[in-house]
PDB file of C-alpha atoms in Angstrom:
ATOM      1  CA  MET A   1      -5.244 -13.791  -9.373  1.00  0.00           C
ATOM      2  CA  SER A   2      -2.696 -11.168  -8.408  1.00  0.00           C
ATOM      3  CA  TYR A   3      -4.660 -10.156  -5.334  1.00  0.00           C
ATOM      4  CA  ALA A   4      -4.114 -13.527  -3.712  1.00  0.00           C
ATOM      5  CA  SER A   5      -1.298 -12.280  -1.534  1.00  0.00           C
ATOM      6  CA  LEU A   6      -2.485 -12.339   2.051  1.00  0.00           C
ATOM      7  CA  LEU A   7      -1.406 -15.866   3.035  1.00  0.00           C
ATOM      8  CA  CYS A   8      -3.034 -17.450  -0.025  1.00  0.00           C
ATOM      9  CA  PRO A   9      -6.634 -16.696   0.996  1.00  0.00           C
ATOM     10  CA  GLN A  10      -9.682 -17.200  -1.118  1.00  0.00           C
ATOM     11  CA  VAL A  11     -10.069 -14.001  -3.108  1.00  0.00           C
ATOM     12  CA  PHE A  12     -13.331 -12.802  -4.634  1.00  0.00           C
ATOM     13  CA  LEU A  13     -14.223  -9.854  -6.810  1.00  0.00           C
ATOM     14  CA  SER A  14     -17.501  -8.396  -5.637  1.00  0.00           C
ATOM     15  CA  GLU A  15     -19.529  -5.184  -5.607  1.00  0.00           C
ATOM     16  CA  TRP A  16     -20.254  -2.900  -2.680  1.00  0.00           C
ATOM     17  CA  LYS A  17     -22.020   0.449  -2.942  1.00  0.00           C
ATOM     18  CA  GLU A  18     -21.819   0.152  -6.747  1.00  0.00           C
ATOM     19  CA  ASN A  19     -18.030  -0.222  -6.653  1.00  0.00           C
ATOM     20  CA  LYS A  20     -15.951  -3.308  -7.343  1.00  0.00           C
ATOM     21  CA  VAL A  21     -14.143  -4.547  -4.251  1.00  0.00           C
ATOM     22  CA  VAL A  22     -11.826  -7.410  -3.318  1.00  0.00           C
ATOM     23  CA  ILE A  23     -12.842  -9.842  -0.581  1.00  0.00           C
ATOM     24  CA  SER A  24      -9.993 -11.857   0.952  1.00  0.00           C
ATOM     25  CA  GLN A  25     -10.926 -14.735   3.228  1.00  0.00           C
ATOM     26  CA  LEU A  26      -8.484 -16.953   5.127  1.00  0.00           C
ATOM     27  CA  THR A  27      -8.751 -20.637   4.255  1.00  0.00           C
ATOM     28  CA  LYS A  28      -6.030 -22.059   6.531  1.00  0.00           C
ATOM     29  CA  PRO A  29      -6.958 -21.670  10.224  1.00  0.00           C
ATOM     30  CA  GLU A  30      -3.369 -22.404  11.303  1.00  0.00           C
ATOM     31  CA  LEU A  31      -2.352 -19.092   9.681  1.00  0.00           C
ATOM     32  CA  LYS A  32      -4.895 -16.978  11.534  1.00  0.00           C
ATOM     33  CA  GLU A  33      -2.271 -15.157  13.632  1.00  0.00           C
ATOM     34  CA  ASP A  34      -0.432 -14.058  10.490  1.00  0.00           C
ATOM     35  CA  PHE A  35      -3.719 -13.069   8.875  1.00  0.00           C
ATOM     36  CA  LEU A  36      -4.698 -10.933  11.865  1.00  0.00           C
ATOM     37  CA  HIS A  37      -1.229  -9.375  11.914  1.00  0.00           C
ATOM     38  CA  GLY A  38      -1.683  -8.413   8.261  1.00  0.00           C
ATOM     39  CA  LEU A  39      -5.047  -6.861   9.084  1.00  0.00           C
ATOM     40  CA  LYS A  40      -3.512  -4.968  11.993  1.00  0.00           C
ATOM     41  CA  MET A  41      -0.837  -3.554   9.672  1.00  0.00           C
ATOM     42  CA  LEU A  42      -3.420  -2.679   7.042  1.00  0.00           C
ATOM     43  CA  LYS A  43      -5.438  -0.715   9.601  1.00  0.00           C
ATOM     44  CA  ALA A  44      -2.454   1.043  11.168  1.00  0.00           C
ATOM     45  CA  LEU A  45      -0.721   2.011   7.921  1.00  0.00           C
ATOM     46  CA  GLN A  46      -3.617   3.423   5.918  1.00  0.00           C
ATOM     47  CA  SER A  47      -2.143   6.206   3.756  1.00  0.00           C
ATOM     48  CA  LYS A  48      -1.629   7.171   0.121  1.00  0.00           C
ATOM     49  CA  HIS A  49       0.976   4.376  -0.086  1.00  0.00           C
ATOM     50  CA  VAL A  50      -1.273   1.504   1.060  1.00  0.00           C
ATOM     51  CA  VAL A  51      -4.266  -0.191  -0.560  1.00  0.00           C
ATOM     52  CA  ARG A  52      -7.488   1.200   0.891  1.00  0.00           C
ATOM     53  CA  LEU A  53      -9.134  -0.921   3.576  1.00  0.00           C
ATOM     54  CA  LEU A  54     -12.913  -0.738   3.177  1.00  0.00           C
ATOM     55  CA  GLY A  55     -13.970  -3.164   5.887  1.00  0.00           C
ATOM     56  CA  TYR A  56     -13.167  -6.355   7.760  1.00  0.00           C
ATOM     57  CA  CYS A  57     -14.603  -9.036  10.012  1.00  0.00           C
ATOM     58  CA  GLU A  58     -12.053 -10.556  12.368  1.00  0.00           C
ATOM     59  CA  LYS A  59     -14.325 -13.427  13.452  1.00  0.00           C
ATOM     60  CA  GLN A  60     -14.846 -14.452   9.825  1.00  0.00           C
ATOM     61  CA  PHE A  61     -11.188 -13.728   8.918  1.00  0.00           C
ATOM     62  CA  THR A  62     -12.374 -11.555   6.065  1.00  0.00           C
ATOM     63  CA  ILE A  63     -10.911  -8.345   4.635  1.00  0.00           C
ATOM     64  CA  LEU A  64     -12.516  -5.973   2.134  1.00  0.00           C
ATOM     65  CA  THR A  65     -10.195  -3.776   0.061  1.00  0.00           C
ATOM     66  CA  GLU A  66     -10.364  -1.488  -2.941  1.00  0.00           C
ATOM     67  CA  TYR A  67     -10.142  -3.161  -6.360  1.00  0.00           C
ATOM     68  CA  HIS A  68      -7.428  -2.172  -8.825  1.00  0.00           C
ATOM     69  CA  PRO A  69      -8.032  -3.847 -12.199  1.00  0.00           C
ATOM     70  CA  LEU A  70      -4.418  -3.619 -13.411  1.00  0.00           C
ATOM     71  CA  GLY A  71      -3.406  -6.035 -10.656  1.00  0.00           C
ATOM     72  CA  SER A  72       0.089  -6.545  -9.274  1.00  0.00           C
ATOM     73  CA  LEU A  73       3.317  -5.063 -10.582  1.00  0.00           C
ATOM     74  CA  ARG A  74       4.291  -8.436 -12.003  1.00  0.00           C
ATOM     75  CA  GLY A  75       2.112  -7.591 -14.997  1.00  0.00           C
ATOM     76  CA  LEU A  76       3.552  -4.110 -15.585  1.00  0.00           C
ATOM     77  CA  ASN A  77       5.276  -4.813 -18.905  1.00  0.00           C
ATOM     78  CA  GLU A  78       2.247  -6.635 -20.281  1.00  0.00           C
ATOM     79  CA  THR A  79       0.027  -3.719 -19.217  1.00  0.00           C
ATOM     80  CA  LEU A  80       2.310  -1.205 -20.940  1.00  0.00           C
ATOM     81  CA  HIS A  81       1.941  -3.106 -24.219  1.00  0.00           C
ATOM     82  CA  ILE A  82      -1.854  -2.756 -24.188  1.00  0.00           C
ATOM     83  CA  PRO A  83      -2.731  -0.062 -26.770  1.00  0.00           C
ATOM     84  CA  LYS A  84      -4.626   1.954 -24.150  1.00  0.00           C
ATOM     85  CA  TYR A  85      -1.483   2.319 -22.029  1.00  0.00           C
ATOM     86  CA  LYS A  86       1.280   2.452 -24.655  1.00  0.00           C
ATOM     87  CA  SER A  87       1.620   6.211 -24.154  1.00  0.00           C
ATOM     88  CA  MET A  88       2.695   5.448 -20.573  1.00  0.00           C
ATOM     89  CA  ASN A  89       5.621   3.321 -21.741  1.00  0.00           C
ATOM     90  CA  THR A  90       8.254   6.048 -21.414  1.00  0.00           C
ATOM     91  CA  TRP A  91      11.399   6.524 -19.320  1.00  0.00           C
ATOM     92  CA  HIS A  92       9.622   9.384 -17.517  1.00  0.00           C
ATOM     93  CA  ARG A  93       6.592   7.344 -16.443  1.00  0.00           C
ATOM     94  CA  ARG A  94       8.753   4.339 -15.551  1.00  0.00           C
ATOM     95  CA  LEU A  95      11.025   6.491 -13.376  1.00  0.00           C
ATOM     96  CA  MET A  96       7.919   7.881 -11.688  1.00  0.00           C
ATOM     97  CA  LEU A  97       6.928   4.318 -10.786  1.00  0.00           C
ATOM     98  CA  ALA A  98      10.389   3.717  -9.310  1.00  0.00           C
ATOM     99  CA  ILE A  99       9.932   6.902  -7.266  1.00  0.00           C
ATOM    100  CA  ASP A 100       6.577   5.595  -6.031  1.00  0.00           C
ATOM    101  CA  TYR A 101       8.212   2.319  -5.012  1.00  0.00           C
ATOM    102  CA  VAL A 102      11.044   3.974  -3.089  1.00  0.00           C
ATOM    103  CA  SER A 103       8.481   6.308  -1.468  1.00  0.00           C
ATOM    104  CA  ILE A 104       6.683   3.237  -0.105  1.00  0.00           C
ATOM    105  CA  ILE A 105       9.923   1.758   1.267  1.00  0.00           C
ATOM    106  CA  ARG A 106      10.698   5.133   2.859  1.00  0.00           C
ATOM    107  CA  TYR A 107       7.212   5.178   4.408  1.00  0.00           C
ATOM    108  CA  LEU A 108       7.645   1.675   5.849  1.00  0.00           C
ATOM    109  CA  HIS A 109      11.055   2.557   7.275  1.00  0.00           C
ATOM    110  CA  SER A 110       9.585   5.607   9.043  1.00  0.00           C
ATOM    111  CA  SER A 111       6.032   4.397   9.608  1.00  0.00           C
ATOM    112  CA  PRO A 112       3.745   5.343  12.522  1.00  0.00           C
ATOM    113  CA  LEU A 113       4.599   1.936  14.005  1.00  0.00           C
ATOM    114  CA  GLY A 114       8.365   2.340  13.642  1.00  0.00           C
ATOM    115  CA  THR A 115      10.886   0.880  11.186  1.00  0.00           C
ATOM    116  CA  LEU A 116       9.240  -1.969   9.270  1.00  0.00           C
ATOM    117  CA  VAL A 117      11.048  -4.379   6.950  1.00  0.00           C
ATOM    118  CA  MET A 118       9.367  -5.691   3.768  1.00  0.00           C
ATOM    119  CA  CYS A 119      10.114  -9.373   4.284  1.00  0.00           C
ATOM    120  CA  ASP A 120       7.965 -10.879   1.517  1.00  0.00           C
ATOM    121  CA  SER A 121      10.604 -10.032  -1.069  1.00  0.00           C
ATOM    122  CA  ASN A 122      13.045 -12.912  -1.436  1.00  0.00           C
ATOM    123  CA  ASP A 123      13.071 -12.716  -5.242  1.00  0.00           C
ATOM    124  CA  LEU A 124      12.005 -10.121  -7.804  1.00  0.00           C
ATOM    125  CA  ASP A 125       8.731 -11.821  -8.700  1.00  0.00           C
ATOM    126  CA  LYS A 126       7.736 -12.138  -5.032  1.00  0.00           C
ATOM    127  CA  ALA A 127       8.689  -8.520  -4.352  1.00  0.00           C
ATOM    128  CA  LEU A 128       6.599  -7.232  -7.284  1.00  0.00           C
ATOM    129  CA  SER A 129       3.601  -9.303  -6.179  1.00  0.00           C
ATOM    130  CA  GLN A 130       3.347  -7.270  -2.961  1.00  0.00           C
ATOM    131  CA  TYR A 131       2.302  -4.135  -4.856  1.00  0.00           C
ATOM    132  CA  LEU A 132      -0.641  -3.054  -6.999  1.00  0.00           C
ATOM    133  CA  LEU A 133      -0.648  -0.791 -10.052  1.00  0.00           C
ATOM    134  CA  THR A 134      -3.473   1.752  -9.997  1.00  0.00           C
ATOM    135  CA  SER A 135      -5.364   2.864 -13.095  1.00  0.00           C
ATOM    136  CA  ASP A 136      -3.618   6.246 -12.965  1.00  0.00           C
ATOM    137  CA  PHE A 137      -0.228   4.500 -12.827  1.00  0.00           C
ATOM    138  CA  HIS A 138       0.755   4.812  -9.214  1.00  0.00           C
ATOM    139  CA  ILE A 139       1.849   2.053  -6.850  1.00  0.00           C
ATOM    140  CA  LEU A 140       0.207   0.836  -3.654  1.00  0.00           C
ATOM    141  CA  VAL A 141       1.527  -1.779  -1.267  1.00  0.00           C
ATOM    142  CA  ASN A 142      -1.044  -4.541  -0.896  1.00  0.00           C
ATOM    143  CA  ASP A 143       0.576  -7.274   1.200  1.00  0.00           C
ATOM    144  CA  LEU A 144       1.446  -6.312   4.769  1.00  0.00           C
ATOM    145  CA  ASP A 145       1.471  -9.640   6.596  1.00  0.00           C
ATOM    146  CA  ALA A 146       5.294  -9.911   6.815  1.00  0.00           C
ATOM    147  CA  LEU A 147       6.479  -6.572   8.189  1.00  0.00           C
ATOM    148  CA  PRO A 148       8.655  -7.201  11.256  1.00  0.00           C
ATOM    149  CA  LEU A 149       9.712  -4.223  13.362  1.00  0.00           C
ATOM    150  CA  VAL A 150      13.313  -3.075  13.814  1.00  0.00           C
ATOM    151  CA  ASN A 151      14.003  -1.304  17.109  1.00  0.00           C
ATOM    152  CA  ARG A 152      17.682  -0.466  17.432  1.00  0.00           C
ATOM    153  CA  SER A 153      17.357   1.266  20.792  1.00  0.00           C
ATOM    154  CA  ALA A 154      15.902  -1.943  22.211  1.00  0.00           C
ATOM    155  CA  GLY A 155      18.400  -4.080  20.305  1.00  0.00           C
ATOM    156  CA  ARG A 156      15.635  -5.665  18.226  1.00  0.00           C
ATOM    157  CA  LEU A 157      16.590  -6.801  14.723  1.00  0.00           C
ATOM    158  CA  VAL A 158      14.641  -9.098  12.384  1.00  0.00           C
ATOM    159  CA  LYS A 159      14.812 -12.288  10.353  1.00  0.00           C
ATOM    160  CA  CYS A 160      12.616 -12.851   7.310  1.00  0.00           C
ATOM    161  CA  GLY A 161      11.243 -16.279   8.084  1.00  0.00           C
ATOM    162  CA  HIS A 162      12.973 -19.311   9.522  1.00  0.00           C
ATOM    163  CA  ARG A 163      14.317 -20.926   6.356  1.00  0.00           C
ATOM    164  CA  GLU A 164      17.584 -20.465   4.518  1.00  0.00           C
ATOM    165  CA  LEU A 165      17.504 -17.751   1.853  1.00  0.00           C
ATOM    166  CA  TRP A 166      19.409 -18.014  -1.423  1.00  0.00           C
ATOM    167  CA  GLY A 167      20.288 -15.959  -4.460  1.00  0.00           C
ATOM    168  CA  GLU A 168      21.674 -12.566  -5.381  1.00  0.00           C
ATOM    169  CA  PHE A 169      18.370 -10.743  -4.907  1.00  0.00           C
ATOM    170  CA  VAL A 170      18.423 -11.071  -1.125  1.00  0.00           C
ATOM    171  CA  ALA A 171      21.003  -9.036   0.776  1.00  0.00           C
ATOM    172  CA  PRO A 172      24.301 -10.696   1.802  1.00  0.00           C
ATOM    173  CA  GLU A 173      23.380 -10.517   5.488  1.00  0.00           C
ATOM    174  CA  GLN A 174      20.225 -12.544   4.745  1.00  0.00           C
ATOM    175  CA  ARG A 175      22.268 -15.499   3.489  1.00  0.00           C
ATOM    176  CA  TRP A 176      23.728 -18.263   5.656  1.00  0.00           C
ATOM    177  CA  PRO A 177      27.154 -16.952   6.684  1.00  0.00           C
ATOM    178  CA  TYR A 178      28.846 -20.178   7.817  1.00  0.00           C
ATOM    179  CA  GLY A 179      29.450 -21.941   4.512  1.00  0.00           C
ATOM    180  CA  GLU A 180      28.139 -25.118   2.924  1.00  0.00           C
ATOM    181  CA  ASP A 181      29.874 -27.378   5.425  1.00  0.00           C
ATOM    182  CA  VAL A 182      27.706 -26.118   8.287  1.00  0.00           C
ATOM    183  CA  PRO A 183      24.017 -27.115   8.004  1.00  0.00           C
ATOM    184  CA  PHE A 184      21.579 -24.217   8.207  1.00  0.00           C
ATOM    185  CA  ASP A 185      20.266 -23.592  11.702  1.00  0.00           C
ATOM    186  CA  ASP A 186      17.828 -20.747  12.236  1.00  0.00           C
ATOM    187  CA  ASP A 187      19.000 -20.349  15.837  1.00  0.00           C
ATOM    188  CA  LEU A 188      22.510 -19.560  14.581  1.00  0.00           C
ATOM    189  CA  MET A 189      21.372 -17.239  11.786  1.00  0.00           C
ATOM    190  CA  PRO A 190      22.219 -13.609  12.676  1.00  0.00           C
ATOM    191  CA  PRO A 191      19.352 -11.086  12.486  1.00  0.00           C
ATOM    192  CA  TYR A 192      19.490  -7.921  10.367  1.00  0.00           C
ATOM    193  CA  ASP A 193      17.779  -4.572   9.822  1.00  0.00           C
ATOM    194  CA  GLU A 194      15.866  -2.579   7.175  1.00  0.00           C
ATOM    195  CA  LYS A 195      18.942  -2.144   4.979  1.00  0.00           C
ATOM    196  CA  THR A 196      17.992  -5.461   3.354  1.00  0.00           C
ATOM    197  CA  ASP A 197      15.244  -3.492   1.580  1.00  0.00           C
ATOM    198  CA  ILE A 198      17.830  -0.988   0.346  1.00  0.00           C
ATOM    199  CA  TRP A 199      19.933  -3.751  -1.242  1.00  0.00           C
ATOM    200  CA  LYS A 200      16.949  -4.782  -3.386  1.00  0.00           C
ATOM    201  CA  ILE A 201      15.984  -1.320  -4.676  1.00  0.00           C
ATOM    202  CA  PRO A 202      18.354  -1.281  -7.709  1.00  0.00           C
ATOM    203  CA  ASP A 203      16.986  -4.609  -8.967  1.00  0.00           C
ATOM    204  CA  VAL A 204      13.365  -3.542  -8.577  1.00  0.00           C
ATOM    205  CA  SER A 205      14.062  -0.156 -10.172  1.00  0.00           C
ATOM    206  CA  ASN A 206      15.864  -1.854 -13.054  1.00  0.00           C
ATOM    207  CA  PHE A 207      12.650  -3.775 -13.714  1.00  0.00           C
ATOM    208  CA  PHE A 208      10.645  -0.552 -13.648  1.00  0.00           C
ATOM    209  CA  LEU A 209      12.969   1.231 -16.082  1.00  0.00           C
ATOM    210  CA  GLY A 210      12.680  -1.563 -18.620  1.00  0.00           C
ATOM    211  CA  HIS A 211      14.233  -1.145 -22.059  1.00  0.00           C
ATOM    212  CA  VAL A 212      12.535   1.903 -23.518  1.00  0.00           C
ATOM    213  CA  GLU A 213      14.165   4.867 -25.203  1.00  0.00           C
ATOM    214  CA  GLY A 214      15.985   6.916 -22.589  1.00  0.00           C
ATOM    215  CA  SER A 215      15.992   4.281 -19.845  1.00  0.00           C
ATOM    216  CA  ASP A 216      19.745   3.679 -20.148  1.00  0.00           C
ATOM    217  CA  ILE A 217      20.367   7.397 -19.632  1.00  0.00           C
ATOM    218  CA  VAL A 218      18.318   7.170 -16.424  1.00  0.00           C
ATOM    219  CA  ARG A 219      20.341   4.140 -15.297  1.00  0.00           C
ATOM    220  CA  LEU A 220      23.561   6.083 -15.906  1.00  0.00           C
ATOM    221  CA  HIS A 221      22.379   8.906 -13.644  1.00  0.00           C
ATOM    222  CA  LEU A 222      21.356   6.405 -10.951  1.00  0.00           C
ATOM    223  CA  PHE A 223      24.578   4.382 -11.149  1.00  0.00           C
ATOM    224  CA  ASP A 224      26.273   5.872  -8.077  1.00  0.00           C
ATOM    225  CA  ILE A 225      23.268   5.653  -5.728  1.00  0.00           C
ATOM    226  CA  HIS A 226      22.566   2.094  -6.885  1.00  0.00           C
ATOM    227  CA  ALA A 227      26.208   1.124  -6.329  1.00  0.00           C
ATOM    228  CA  ALA A 228      25.886   2.491  -2.785  1.00  0.00           C
ATOM    229  CA  CYS A 229      22.759   0.352  -2.263  1.00  0.00           C
ATOM    230  CA  LYS A 230      24.853  -2.727  -3.062  1.00  0.00           C
ATOM    231  CA  LYS A 231      27.514  -2.083  -0.407  1.00  0.00           C
ATOM    232  CA  LYS A 232      28.214  -5.336   1.434  1.00  0.00           C
ATOM    233  CA  ASP A 233      28.193  -3.546   4.795  1.00  0.00           C
ATOM    234  CA  PRO A 234      24.540  -2.616   5.484  1.00  0.00           C
ATOM    235  CA  ALA A 235      25.619   0.430   7.506  1.00  0.00           C
ATOM    236  CA  GLU A 236      27.249   1.906   4.399  1.00  0.00           C
ATOM    237  CA  ARG A 237      24.070   1.746   2.323  1.00  0.00           C
ATOM    238  CA  PRO A 238      22.004   4.928   1.955  1.00  0.00           C
ATOM    239  CA  SER A 239      18.617   5.391   3.589  1.00  0.00           C
ATOM    240  CA  ALA A 240      15.415   5.138   1.577  1.00  0.00           C
ATOM    241  CA  GLN A 241      15.044   8.911   2.013  1.00  0.00           C
ATOM    242  CA  GLN A 242      18.466   9.534   0.446  1.00  0.00           C
ATOM    243  CA  ILE A 243      17.578   7.287  -2.500  1.00  0.00           C
ATOM    244  CA  LEU A 244      14.228   9.020  -2.933  1.00  0.00           C
ATOM    245  CA  ASP A 245      15.909  12.446  -2.926  1.00  0.00           C
ATOM    246  CA  THR A 246      18.370  11.257  -5.584  1.00  0.00           C
ATOM    247  CA  TYR A 247      15.626   9.796  -7.789  1.00  0.00           C
ATOM    248  CA  LYS A 248      13.681  13.064  -7.651  1.00  0.00           C
ATOM    249  CA  LYS A 249      16.780  15.107  -8.489  1.00  0.00           C
ATOM    250  CA  VAL A 250      17.500  12.869 -11.480  1.00  0.00           C
ATOM    251  CA  LEU A 251      13.896  13.181 -12.675  1.00  0.00           C
ATOM    252  CA  THR A 252      14.044  16.982 -12.449  1.00  0.00           C
ATOM    253  CA  LEU A 253      17.417  17.088 -14.219  1.00  0.00           C
ATOM    254  CA  LEU A 254      16.321  14.822 -17.061  1.00  0.00           C
ATOM    255  CA  ILE A 255      13.058  16.673 -17.603  1.00  0.00           C
ATOM    256  CA  ARG A 256      15.059  19.890 -17.860  1.00  0.00           C
ATOM    257  CA  GLU A 257      17.557  18.302 -20.236  1.00  0.00           C
ATOM    258  CA  ALA A 258      14.794  16.761 -22.357  1.00  0.00           C
ATOM    259  CA  ALA A 259      13.416  20.252 -22.952  1.00  0.00           C
ATOM    260  CA  MET A 260      16.774  21.372 -24.394  1.00  0.00           C
ATOM    261  CA  PRO A 261      17.267  20.660 -28.126  1.00  0.00           C
ATOM    262  CA  SER A 262      20.884  19.544 -27.643  1.00  0.00           C
ATOM    263  CA  THR A 263      19.972  16.711 -25.291  1.00  0.00           C
ATOM    264  CA  ARG A 264      16.496  15.823 -26.499  1.00  0.00           C
ATOM    265  CA  GLU A 265      17.939  13.440 -29.084  1.00  0.00           C
ATOM    266  CA  MET A 266      19.772  11.468 -26.366  1.00  0.00           C
ATOM    267  CA  LEU A 267      16.520  10.795 -24.530  1.00  0.00           C
TER     268      LEU A 267
END
């Protein structure tokens, strides 16, 4: 089930006060510290961007959250092909989902706790599994157990786990920098900051945009900001706020253009 995100707990669908709810219960005692950290994050970050926490029992390692029947974002394309939701399968709605996603990253980077990095995102499928799709087609972050804190003033950077990371989805600074001849050693692996999340935004947004009529026009308008996200030097990448501002400007521009007969055919 797509809700099984918090450290692979047992997950149950239940009812409470005549509403369906999700019960997550830890099954591996050795992961209790991570589980409690996830609960701490869930409590501290309650907002419109985060799945609603309804209750918890620390002694029982149990968390009660709101149920969202459409599940994780991994099933987005399948959901959009259900007759009930086919009207949502437009460039406009898909761009709105991308805006929701970047809004969540912006929130995490400027959260009440400080700058948090979304570490459970080493490939596209894993990244999508951290989020839920609501019935009114908005996005909520659901998995908060791997959110290390960046504190530049204290010289604190982060590392997402203690294993070697591979692939183009993760940022260059997350990959082993010393070549194949030097065996991976976590102690030698340099730490990094929240700009790893920025590197991944174009790939996640590309998934959101899909291949519907008008989506390539949206991609064209986002080309420059996405190219900036892929700068090798993390310091040269834009902030989540700058990306969000650009996405919103593009949405406004394209809505305006779509209303004009001369450009309506392009979209």
